[in-house]
Amino acid sequence: MKKMVLALVVLALLMCCCQQSTKQSITETTPLKKVTLTIFHAGSLTIPLQELNEEFESYMKTKGYEVEIRTEASGSVMAVRKVTDLGRKADIVAVADYTLLPTFMYPKYADFYVAFARNELVLCYTDKSKYADEINGSNWYEILEKNGVKFGFSNPNIDPCGYRSVMAMELAELYYGKPIFHDLIEKHTNIRANGTKIFSPKDVTTDEKILIRDKSVDLIALLESGSIDYAFEYKSVALQHNLRFVELPDEINLRNPSLKDWYAQVSITVWKMENGKLVQKEIRAKPIVYGVTIPKNAENREIAEEYLAFLLSKRGREIFKKNHQEFLEKPLGFGNVPELIKKYVKIVT
């Protein structure tokens, strides 16, 4: 009798092992579901998103997906236009000015958006820049005015860093009480101001002192080659590329939320494409806050929600911090925020 019981126990164990082995074999051979995720994003997000994307791809393999992430960096205005005006499909749109999302995408092209990260403007340079050993946070505008000094900023009609750089120089004029905007912008471009209201023409032109590119990160190569001496960039980008930079006063750098009323004195009217037509839009200076959304035409919304949750998670914060990008203490969610990310945001109604 004892031998029979023992035999039954052994048989049961063997059957259990066989079932586990078969289950494991099936799991190991089951192919991952392939998904392509398309992301349109601000150029200044390129480096942190590269690291985030690699980790997200590995993370999704544990959930049965092989995710291929395709990214397109551009000025934030262009990132939005690809969806709203050019009719292109994206799963994620991440921009350097979150207010572009409610202005151009919500609620027609996206039913929610999240404000999630901060930044500030700095003036970048290299050891080869003229007066590199003299420039500081007090005399930077005087150095830019000097004969032979060349500087750059991005196109204000395309890139938030561009219109922020232009508005920062008007704020500098208010702060220092000197004609800085006139001497640095009006003398060398066709951008004009009426008091604190700035107007950018459809086609911005410059003389030999200033170079403009579609997105701010495109200026880095010009800076490193010596084609320009200085460039207005975000602090995170300067640190990511090991550039020297001048920190500007809070009254100018658009970093400090407590100075929002001071910043709001200045505005710029730029040209943007809307519904296939060029229209003028007034943008008021405000603290720099990045935003992200999932467009309504996203082809892989479920995976896009997973991606956004990963971005807003503790690990996403760590990756951004490592790459010198500061998160909001609590990201802000607007509209029909997906359930998967609600725990990461403060819902604003």
mmCIF file of C-alpha atoms in Angstrom:
data_model
loop_
_atom_site.group_PDB
_atom_site.id
_atom_site.type_symbol
_atom_site.label_atom_id
_atom_site.label_comp_id
_atom_site.label_asym_id
_atom_site.label_seq_id
_atom_site.Cartn_x
_atom_site.Cartn_y
_atom_site.Cartn_z
ATOM 1 C CA MET A 1 0.000 0.000 0.000
ATOM 2 C CA LYS A 2 2.812 2.362 0.992
ATOM 3 C CA LYS A 3 4.608 1.598 -2.261
ATOM 4 C CA MET A 4 1.456 2.444 -4.245
ATOM 5 C CA VAL A 5 1.009 5.775 -2.454
ATOM 6 C CA LEU A 6 4.679 6.629 -3.009
ATOM 7 C CA ALA A 7 4.352 5.792 -6.692
ATOM 8 C CA LEU A 8 1.303 8.025 -7.018
ATOM 9 C CA VAL A 9 3.142 10.907 -5.341
ATOM 10 C CA VAL A 10 6.128 10.500 -7.667
ATOM 11 C CA LEU A 11 3.799 10.347 -10.683
ATOM 12 C CA ALA A 12 2.018 13.517 -9.582
ATOM 13 C CA LEU A 13 5.344 15.346 -9.168
ATOM 14 C CA LEU A 14 6.497 14.225 -12.596
ATOM 15 C CA MET A 15 3.256 15.411 -14.192
ATOM 16 C CA CYS A 16 3.562 18.789 -12.417
ATOM 17 C CA CYS A 17 7.159 19.203 -13.633
ATOM 18 C CA CYS A 18 6.136 18.295 -17.163
ATOM 19 C CA GLN A 19 3.318 20.859 -17.102
ATOM 20 C CA GLN A 20 5.658 23.583 -15.806
ATOM 21 C CA SER A 21 8.266 22.678 -18.404
ATOM 22 C CA THR A 22 5.688 22.754 -21.168
ATOM 23 C CA LYS A 23 4.316 26.096 -19.944
ATOM 24 C CA GLN A 24 7.820 27.562 -19.771
ATOM 25 C CA SER A 25 8.627 26.254 -23.247
ATOM 26 C CA ILE A 26 5.469 27.844 -24.661
ATOM 27 C CA THR A 27 6.259 31.177 -22.929
ATOM 28 C CA GLU A 28 9.814 31.200 -24.243
ATOM 29 C CA THR A 29 8.746 30.497 -27.797
ATOM 30 C CA THR A 30 5.730 32.815 -27.900
ATOM 31 C CA PRO A 31 6.705 35.730 -30.192
ATOM 32 C CA LEU A 32 6.480 39.268 -28.834
ATOM 33 C CA LYS A 33 3.790 41.458 -30.322
ATOM 34 C CA LYS A 34 5.499 44.074 -32.488
ATOM 35 C CA VAL A 35 4.383 47.695 -32.139
ATOM 36 C CA THR A 36 5.774 50.927 -33.571
ATOM 37 C CA LEU A 37 5.468 54.049 -31.442
ATOM 38 C CA THR A 38 5.879 57.434 -33.173
ATOM 39 C CA ILE A 39 6.958 60.443 -31.113
ATOM 40 C CA PHE A 40 7.114 64.067 -32.277
ATOM 41 C CA HIS A 41 9.111 66.072 -29.755
ATOM 42 C CA ALA A 42 10.968 69.280 -29.015
ATOM 43 C CA GLY A 43 14.651 69.191 -29.923
ATOM 44 C CA SER A 44 15.602 69.984 -26.338
ATOM 45 C CA LEU A 45 14.061 66.666 -25.225
ATOM 46 C CA THR A 46 16.234 64.546 -27.532
ATOM 47 C CA ILE A 47 18.804 63.309 -25.020
ATOM 48 C CA PRO A 48 16.528 62.438 -22.071
ATOM 49 C CA LEU A 49 14.061 60.729 -24.410
ATOM 50 C CA GLN A 50 16.819 58.606 -25.954
ATOM 51 C CA GLU A 51 17.561 57.040 -22.579
ATOM 52 C CA LEU A 52 13.894 56.816 -21.628
ATOM 53 C CA ASN A 53 13.052 55.087 -24.901
ATOM 54 C CA GLU A 54 15.711 52.402 -24.448
ATOM 55 C CA GLU A 55 14.457 51.534 -20.985
ATOM 56 C CA PHE A 56 10.829 51.606 -22.093
ATOM 57 C CA GLU A 57 11.534 49.157 -24.915
ATOM 58 C CA SER A 58 13.120 46.752 -22.421
ATOM 59 C CA TYR A 59 10.271 47.239 -19.966
ATOM 60 C CA MET A 60 7.608 46.458 -22.579
ATOM 61 C CA LYS A 61 9.295 43.163 -23.484
ATOM 62 C CA THR A 62 8.349 41.969 -19.994
ATOM 63 C CA LYS A 63 4.736 42.735 -20.939
ATOM 64 C CA GLY A 64 4.887 40.833 -24.223
ATOM 65 C CA TYR A 65 5.612 43.688 -26.643
ATOM 66 C CA GLU A 66 8.520 44.441 -28.915
ATOM 67 C CA VAL A 67 8.238 48.215 -29.249
ATOM 68 C CA GLU A 68 10.116 50.116 -31.926
ATOM 69 C CA ILE A 69 10.181 53.826 -31.111
ATOM 70 C CA ARG A 70 10.524 56.298 -33.961
ATOM 71 C CA THR A 71 11.278 59.860 -32.917
ATOM 72 C CA GLU A 72 11.225 63.130 -34.824
ATOM 73 C CA ALA A 73 12.817 66.172 -33.217
ATOM 74 C CA SER A 74 11.805 69.670 -34.319
ATOM 75 C CA GLY A 75 10.750 73.010 -32.988
ATOM 76 C CA SER A 76 7.709 72.477 -30.767
ATOM 77 C CA VAL A 77 5.414 74.496 -33.024
ATOM 78 C CA MET A 78 6.362 72.238 -35.920
ATOM 79 C CA ALA A 79 5.837 69.129 -33.756
ATOM 80 C CA VAL A 80 2.251 70.248 -33.175
ATOM 81 C CA ARG A 81 1.735 71.303 -36.800
ATOM 82 C CA LYS A 82 2.667 67.835 -38.045
ATOM 83 C CA VAL A 83 -0.561 66.607 -36.442
ATOM 84 C CA THR A 84 -2.887 69.599 -36.719
ATOM 85 C CA ASP A 85 -1.944 70.950 -40.125
ATOM 86 C CA LEU A 86 -0.099 68.218 -42.006
ATOM 87 C CA GLY A 87 -2.424 65.435 -40.867
ATOM 88 C CA ARG A 88 0.364 63.128 -39.754
ATOM 89 C CA LYS A 89 -0.171 60.459 -37.113
ATOM 90 C CA ALA A 90 1.755 60.361 -33.854
ATOM 91 C CA ASP A 91 1.377 58.405 -30.629
ATOM 92 C CA ILE A 92 3.077 61.022 -28.437
ATOM 93 C CA VAL A 93 3.640 64.761 -28.871
ATOM 94 C CA ALA A 94 6.020 66.367 -26.351
ATOM 95 C CA VAL A 95 6.710 70.105 -26.515
ATOM 96 C CA ALA A 96 8.831 72.715 -24.742
ATOM 97 C CA ASP A 97 5.846 75.007 -24.133
ATOM 98 C CA TYR A 98 2.846 73.176 -22.741
ATOM 99 C CA THR A 99 0.475 76.028 -23.668
ATOM 100 C CA LEU A 100 0.883 75.064 -27.333
ATOM 101 C CA LEU A 101 -1.232 71.988 -26.564
ATOM 102 C CA PRO A 102 -4.387 73.746 -25.333
ATOM 103 C CA THR A 103 -3.892 76.477 -27.935
ATOM 104 C CA PHE A 104 -3.574 74.235 -30.985
ATOM 105 C CA MET A 105 -4.438 70.613 -30.090
ATOM 106 C CA TYR A 106 -7.018 70.506 -27.295
ATOM 107 C CA PRO A 107 -9.811 69.488 -27.662
ATOM 108 C CA LYS A 108 -9.925 68.937 -31.436
ATOM 109 C CA TYR A 109 -6.738 66.897 -31.853
ATOM 110 C CA ALA A 110 -6.175 65.669 -28.276
ATOM 111 C CA ASP A 111 -8.573 65.183 -25.385
ATOM 112 C CA PHE A 112 -6.007 65.744 -22.607
ATOM 113 C CA TYR A 113 -2.517 67.092 -21.951
ATOM 114 C CA VAL A 114 0.041 67.110 -19.136
ATOM 115 C CA ALA A 115 2.415 69.857 -17.984
ATOM 116 C CA PHE A 116 5.408 68.026 -16.526
ATOM 117 C CA ALA A 117 8.870 69.678 -16.572
ATOM 118 C CA ARG A 118 10.712 72.985 -16.158
ATOM 119 C CA ASN A 119 13.704 74.689 -17.752
ATOM 120 C CA GLU A 120 15.401 78.065 -18.042
ATOM 121 C CA LEU A 121 17.170 80.145 -20.672
ATOM 122 C CA VAL A 122 20.941 80.520 -20.589
ATOM 123 C CA LEU A 123 23.495 82.074 -22.940
ATOM 124 C CA CYS A 124 25.904 79.388 -24.180
ATOM 125 C CA TYR A 125 29.460 79.810 -25.439
ATOM 126 C CA THR A 126 32.755 77.945 -25.820
ATOM 127 C CA ASP A 127 36.408 78.606 -25.099
ATOM 128 C CA LYS A 128 36.695 79.871 -28.688
ATOM 129 C CA SER A 129 33.980 82.511 -28.253
ATOM 130 C CA LYS A 130 35.080 86.128 -28.388
ATOM 131 C CA TYR A 131 35.360 87.611 -24.876
ATOM 132 C CA ALA A 132 34.815 84.168 -23.330
ATOM 133 C CA ASP A 133 37.011 85.149 -20.382
ATOM 134 C CA GLU A 134 35.115 88.380 -19.755
ATOM 135 C CA ILE A 135 31.447 87.557 -20.089
ATOM 136 C CA ASN A 136 29.294 87.134 -16.958
ATOM 137 C CA GLY A 137 25.726 87.459 -15.706
ATOM 138 C CA SER A 138 25.980 91.244 -15.501
ATOM 139 C CA ASN A 139 27.680 92.231 -18.758
ATOM 140 C CA TRP A 140 26.401 89.587 -21.180
ATOM 141 C CA TYR A 141 24.341 92.020 -23.253
ATOM 142 C CA GLU A 142 27.300 94.392 -23.551
ATOM 143 C CA ILE A 143 29.447 91.534 -24.866
ATOM 144 C CA LEU A 144 26.786 90.603 -27.439
ATOM 145 C CA GLU A 145 26.717 94.216 -28.649
ATOM 146 C CA LYS A 146 30.462 94.323 -29.369
ATOM 147 C CA ASN A 147 31.692 94.541 -32.961
ATOM 148 C CA GLY A 148 32.591 91.162 -34.415
ATOM 149 C CA VAL A 149 30.563 89.159 -31.892
ATOM 150 C CA LYS A 150 27.997 86.836 -33.483
ATOM 151 C CA PHE A 151 25.123 85.127 -31.687
ATOM 152 C CA GLY A 152 22.115 83.005 -32.511
ATOM 153 C CA PHE A 153 18.650 81.978 -31.421
ATOM 154 C CA SER A 154 15.988 79.771 -32.970
ATOM 155 C CA ASN A 155 13.150 80.899 -35.213
ATOM 156 C CA PRO A 156 10.436 82.493 -33.043
ATOM 157 C CA ASN A 157 7.745 81.391 -35.498
ATOM 158 C CA ILE A 158 8.742 77.735 -35.120
ATOM 159 C CA ASP A 159 10.469 77.136 -31.803
ATOM 160 C CA PRO A 160 9.521 78.202 -28.254
ATOM 161 C CA CYS A 161 13.190 78.703 -27.380
ATOM 162 C CA GLY A 162 13.251 81.285 -30.176
ATOM 163 C CA TYR A 163 10.285 83.354 -29.080
ATOM 164 C CA ARG A 164 11.402 83.008 -25.460
ATOM 165 C CA SER A 165 14.889 84.285 -26.342
ATOM 166 C CA VAL A 166 13.437 87.334 -28.064
ATOM 167 C CA MET A 167 11.092 88.068 -25.166
ATOM 168 C CA ALA A 168 13.973 87.582 -22.714
ATOM 169 C CA MET A 169 15.812 90.457 -24.370
ATOM 170 C CA GLU A 170 12.779 92.699 -23.937
ATOM 171 C CA LEU A 171 12.636 91.614 -20.287
ATOM 172 C CA ALA A 172 16.335 92.469 -20.034
ATOM 173 C CA GLU A 173 15.561 95.955 -21.362
ATOM 174 C CA LEU A 174 12.971 96.388 -18.595
ATOM 175 C CA TYR A 175 15.234 94.884 -15.940
ATOM 176 C CA TYR A 176 18.397 96.860 -16.727
ATOM 177 C CA GLY A 177 16.658 100.013 -17.949
ATOM 178 C CA LYS A 178 18.777 100.059 -21.120
ATOM 179 C CA PRO A 179 17.831 99.750 -24.852
ATOM 180 C CA ILE A 180 18.926 96.108 -25.046
ATOM 181 C CA PHE A 181 16.092 94.885 -27.288
ATOM 182 C CA HIS A 182 16.673 97.742 -29.702
ATOM 183 C CA ASP A 183 20.442 97.268 -29.813
ATOM 184 C CA LEU A 184 20.447 93.476 -30.087
ATOM 185 C CA ILE A 185 17.243 92.678 -31.985
ATOM 186 C CA GLU A 186 15.831 95.666 -33.847
ATOM 187 C CA LYS A 187 19.217 96.791 -35.193
ATOM 188 C CA HIS A 188 20.031 93.368 -36.616
ATOM 189 C CA THR A 189 16.679 91.740 -37.533
ATOM 190 C CA ASN A 190 13.272 92.732 -38.902
ATOM 191 C CA ILE A 191 11.630 91.841 -35.559
ATOM 192 C CA ARG A 192 10.077 94.963 -34.046
ATOM 193 C CA ALA A 193 8.530 96.049 -30.740
ATOM 194 C CA ASN A 194 5.857 98.559 -29.781
ATOM 195 C CA GLY A 195 6.512 99.092 -26.103
ATOM 196 C CA THR A 196 6.552 95.600 -24.583
ATOM 197 C CA LYS A 197 4.628 94.046 -27.483
ATOM 198 C CA ILE A 198 6.946 92.326 -29.949
ATOM 199 C CA PHE A 199 6.026 91.463 -33.540
ATOM 200 C CA SER A 200 7.757 88.737 -35.523
ATOM 201 C CA PRO A 201 7.352 88.913 -39.326
ATOM 202 C CA LYS A 202 6.426 85.877 -41.408
ATOM 203 C CA ASP A 203 9.987 85.610 -42.664
ATOM 204 C CA VAL A 204 12.562 86.647 -40.092
ATOM 205 C CA THR A 205 15.696 88.164 -41.625
ATOM 206 C CA THR A 206 18.982 89.099 -39.974
ATOM 207 C CA ASP A 207 22.283 90.745 -40.736
ATOM 208 C CA GLU A 208 25.694 89.085 -40.294
ATOM 209 C CA LYS A 209 25.631 89.490 -36.499
ATOM 210 C CA ILE A 210 22.792 87.025 -35.874
ATOM 211 C CA LEU A 211 22.141 83.494 -37.127
ATOM 212 C CA ILE A 212 18.736 81.821 -36.782
ATOM 213 C CA ARG A 213 17.904 78.118 -37.096
ATOM 214 C CA ASP A 214 14.589 76.245 -36.936
ATOM 215 C CA LYS A 215 15.305 74.674 -33.543
ATOM 216 C CA SER A 216 17.655 75.777 -30.811
ATOM 217 C CA VAL A 217 19.744 72.587 -30.685
ATOM 218 C CA ASP A 218 20.728 73.206 -34.333
ATOM 219 C CA LEU A 219 22.778 76.166 -33.071
ATOM 220 C CA ILE A 220 25.118 73.935 -31.074
ATOM 221 C CA ALA A 221 27.114 72.816 -34.116
ATOM 222 C CA LEU A 222 27.507 76.463 -35.167
ATOM 223 C CA LEU A 223 28.692 77.324 -31.684
ATOM 224 C CA GLU A 224 31.180 74.471 -31.503
ATOM 225 C CA SER A 225 32.568 75.240 -34.968
ATOM 226 C CA GLY A 226 33.076 78.912 -34.104
ATOM 227 C CA SER A 227 30.549 80.144 -36.667
ATOM 228 C CA ILE A 228 28.845 81.993 -33.819
ATOM 229 C CA ASP A 229 30.180 83.031 -30.436
ATOM 230 C CA TYR A 230 27.022 82.757 -28.335
ATOM 231 C CA ALA A 231 23.637 81.035 -28.506
ATOM 232 C CA PHE A 232 20.481 81.161 -26.415
ATOM 233 C CA GLU A 233 19.649 77.640 -25.229
ATOM 234 C CA TYR A 234 17.882 75.840 -22.427
ATOM 235 C CA LYS A 235 20.033 75.092 -19.391
ATOM 236 C CA SER A 236 19.381 71.350 -19.690
ATOM 237 C CA VAL A 237 20.725 71.369 -23.260
ATOM 238 C CA ALA A 238 23.827 73.328 -22.218
ATOM 239 C CA LEU A 239 24.596 70.808 -19.480
ATOM 240 C CA GLN A 240 23.888 67.802 -21.710
ATOM 241 C CA HIS A 241 26.376 69.088 -24.295
ATOM 242 C CA ASN A 242 28.988 70.261 -21.778
ATOM 243 C CA LEU A 243 28.781 73.844 -22.980
ATOM 244 C CA ARG A 244 29.913 76.853 -20.995
ATOM 245 C CA PHE A 245 27.058 79.211 -20.245
ATOM 246 C CA VAL A 246 26.045 82.411 -18.519
ATOM 247 C CA GLU A 247 23.164 82.146 -16.075
ATOM 248 C CA LEU A 248 20.757 85.035 -16.548
ATOM 249 C CA PRO A 249 18.843 86.761 -13.729
ATOM 250 C CA ASP A 250 15.524 85.157 -12.825
ATOM 251 C CA GLU A 251 13.792 88.273 -14.116
ATOM 252 C CA ILE A 252 15.051 87.306 -17.594
ATOM 253 C CA ASN A 253 15.524 83.518 -17.719
ATOM 254 C CA LEU A 254 11.792 82.546 -17.475
ATOM 255 C CA ARG A 255 12.532 80.009 -14.749
ATOM 256 C CA ASN A 256 10.801 81.360 -11.672
ATOM 257 C CA PRO A 257 7.027 80.718 -11.267
ATOM 258 C CA SER A 258 6.794 83.465 -8.631
ATOM 259 C CA LEU A 259 7.758 86.011 -11.314
ATOM 260 C CA LYS A 260 4.937 85.093 -13.696
ATOM 261 C CA ASP A 261 3.367 88.574 -13.424
ATOM 262 C CA TRP A 262 6.711 90.218 -14.213
ATOM 263 C CA TYR A 263 7.221 87.979 -17.255
ATOM 264 C CA ALA A 264 3.652 88.619 -18.433
ATOM 265 C CA GLN A 265 4.489 92.272 -19.147
ATOM 266 C CA VAL A 266 6.050 91.123 -22.419
ATOM 267 C CA SER A 267 4.380 89.380 -25.356
ATOM 268 C CA ILE A 268 5.295 88.400 -28.902
ATOM 269 C CA THR A 269 3.008 88.001 -31.892
ATOM 270 C CA VAL A 270 4.238 85.240 -34.182
ATOM 271 C CA TRP A 271 3.013 83.606 -37.366
ATOM 272 C CA LYS A 272 1.688 80.058 -37.066
ATOM 273 C CA MET A 273 -0.039 77.678 -39.437
ATOM 274 C CA GLU A 274 -3.617 76.934 -38.384
ATOM 275 C CA ASN A 275 -6.069 74.941 -40.493
ATOM 276 C CA GLY A 276 -3.875 75.414 -43.539
ATOM 277 C CA LYS A 277 -3.590 79.176 -43.147
ATOM 278 C CA LEU A 278 -0.909 81.415 -41.686
ATOM 279 C CA VAL A 279 -2.341 83.337 -38.758
ATOM 280 C CA GLN A 280 -0.929 85.636 -36.124
ATOM 281 C CA LYS A 281 -0.882 84.479 -32.516
ATOM 282 C CA GLU A 282 0.094 86.484 -29.467
ATOM 283 C CA ILE A 283 2.190 84.618 -26.911
ATOM 284 C CA ARG A 284 2.775 86.106 -23.486
ATOM 285 C CA ALA A 285 6.012 85.496 -21.599
ATOM 286 C CA LYS A 286 5.592 82.948 -18.812
ATOM 287 C CA PRO A 287 7.651 80.437 -16.814
ATOM 288 C CA ILE A 288 9.011 77.627 -18.992
ATOM 289 C CA VAL A 289 6.962 74.434 -18.620
ATOM 290 C CA TYR A 290 7.051 71.412 -20.959
ATOM 291 C CA GLY A 291 3.965 69.476 -22.009
ATOM 292 C CA VAL A 292 2.985 66.117 -23.481
ATOM 293 C CA THR A 293 -0.127 64.543 -24.958
ATOM 294 C CA ILE A 294 -1.432 61.592 -26.933
ATOM 295 C CA PRO A 295 -3.174 62.761 -30.126
ATOM 296 C CA LYS A 296 -6.596 61.416 -30.970
ATOM 297 C CA ASN A 297 -5.165 59.894 -34.161
ATOM 298 C CA ALA A 298 -2.607 57.790 -32.249
ATOM 299 C CA GLU A 299 -2.431 54.340 -33.837
ATOM 300 C CA ASN A 300 -1.229 52.638 -30.644
ATOM 301 C CA ARG A 301 -2.996 54.477 -27.850
ATOM 302 C CA GLU A 302 -2.701 51.641 -25.315
ATOM 303 C CA ILE A 303 1.093 51.534 -25.689
ATOM 304 C CA ALA A 304 1.233 55.328 -25.789
ATOM 305 C CA GLU A 305 -0.500 55.433 -22.398
ATOM 306 C CA GLU A 306 2.031 52.923 -21.082
ATOM 307 C CA TYR A 307 4.807 55.161 -22.415
ATOM 308 C CA LEU A 308 3.394 58.279 -20.798
ATOM 309 C CA ALA A 309 2.984 56.466 -17.488
ATOM 310 C CA PHE A 310 6.611 55.337 -17.710
ATOM 311 C CA LEU A 311 7.753 58.890 -18.492
ATOM 312 C CA LEU A 312 5.873 60.283 -15.479
ATOM 313 C CA SER A 313 6.913 57.475 -13.131
ATOM 314 C CA LYS A 314 9.724 57.581 -10.580
ATOM 315 C CA ARG A 315 12.093 56.038 -13.143
ATOM 316 C CA GLY A 316 11.159 58.640 -15.746
ATOM 317 C CA ARG A 317 11.861 61.397 -13.229
ATOM 318 C CA GLU A 318 15.251 59.838 -12.470
ATOM 319 C CA ILE A 319 16.200 59.742 -16.153
ATOM 320 C CA PHE A 320 15.204 63.369 -16.670
ATOM 321 C CA LYS A 321 17.047 64.467 -13.534
ATOM 322 C CA LYS A 322 20.169 62.621 -14.687
ATOM 323 C CA ASN A 323 19.912 64.614 -17.914
ATOM 324 C CA HIS A 324 19.477 67.937 -16.087
ATOM 325 C CA GLN A 325 15.767 68.322 -16.784
ATOM 326 C CA GLU A 326 13.744 69.307 -13.720
ATOM 327 C CA PHE A 327 10.272 67.808 -13.235
ATOM 328 C CA LEU A 328 7.390 69.719 -11.701
ATOM 329 C CA GLU A 329 6.849 68.582 -8.122
ATOM 330 C CA LYS A 330 3.503 67.214 -9.312
ATOM 331 C CA PRO A 331 2.766 67.244 -13.052
ATOM 332 C CA LEU A 332 -0.563 68.830 -13.974
ATOM 333 C CA GLY A 333 -3.194 66.925 -15.959
ATOM 334 C CA PHE A 334 -5.901 68.652 -18.003
ATOM 335 C CA GLY A 335 -8.925 67.190 -19.785
ATOM 336 C CA ASN A 336 -9.763 63.486 -20.127
ATOM 337 C CA VAL A 337 -6.624 62.164 -18.422
ATOM 338 C CA PRO A 338 -6.145 58.375 -18.966
ATOM 339 C CA GLU A 339 -6.683 56.210 -15.878
ATOM 340 C CA LEU A 340 -3.183 54.764 -16.204
ATOM 341 C CA ILE A 341 -1.509 58.111 -15.532
ATOM 342 C CA LYS A 342 -3.935 59.718 -13.090
ATOM 343 C CA LYS A 343 -1.832 58.685 -10.089
ATOM 344 C CA TYR A 344 1.146 60.610 -11.491
ATOM 345 C CA VAL A 345 -0.606 63.964 -12.010
ATOM 346 C CA LYS A 346 -2.699 66.554 -10.251
ATOM 347 C CA ILE A 347 -5.948 66.885 -12.158
ATOM 348 C CA VAL A 348 -6.753 70.486 -13.011
ATOM 349 C CA THR A 349 -10.378 71.299 -13.821
#
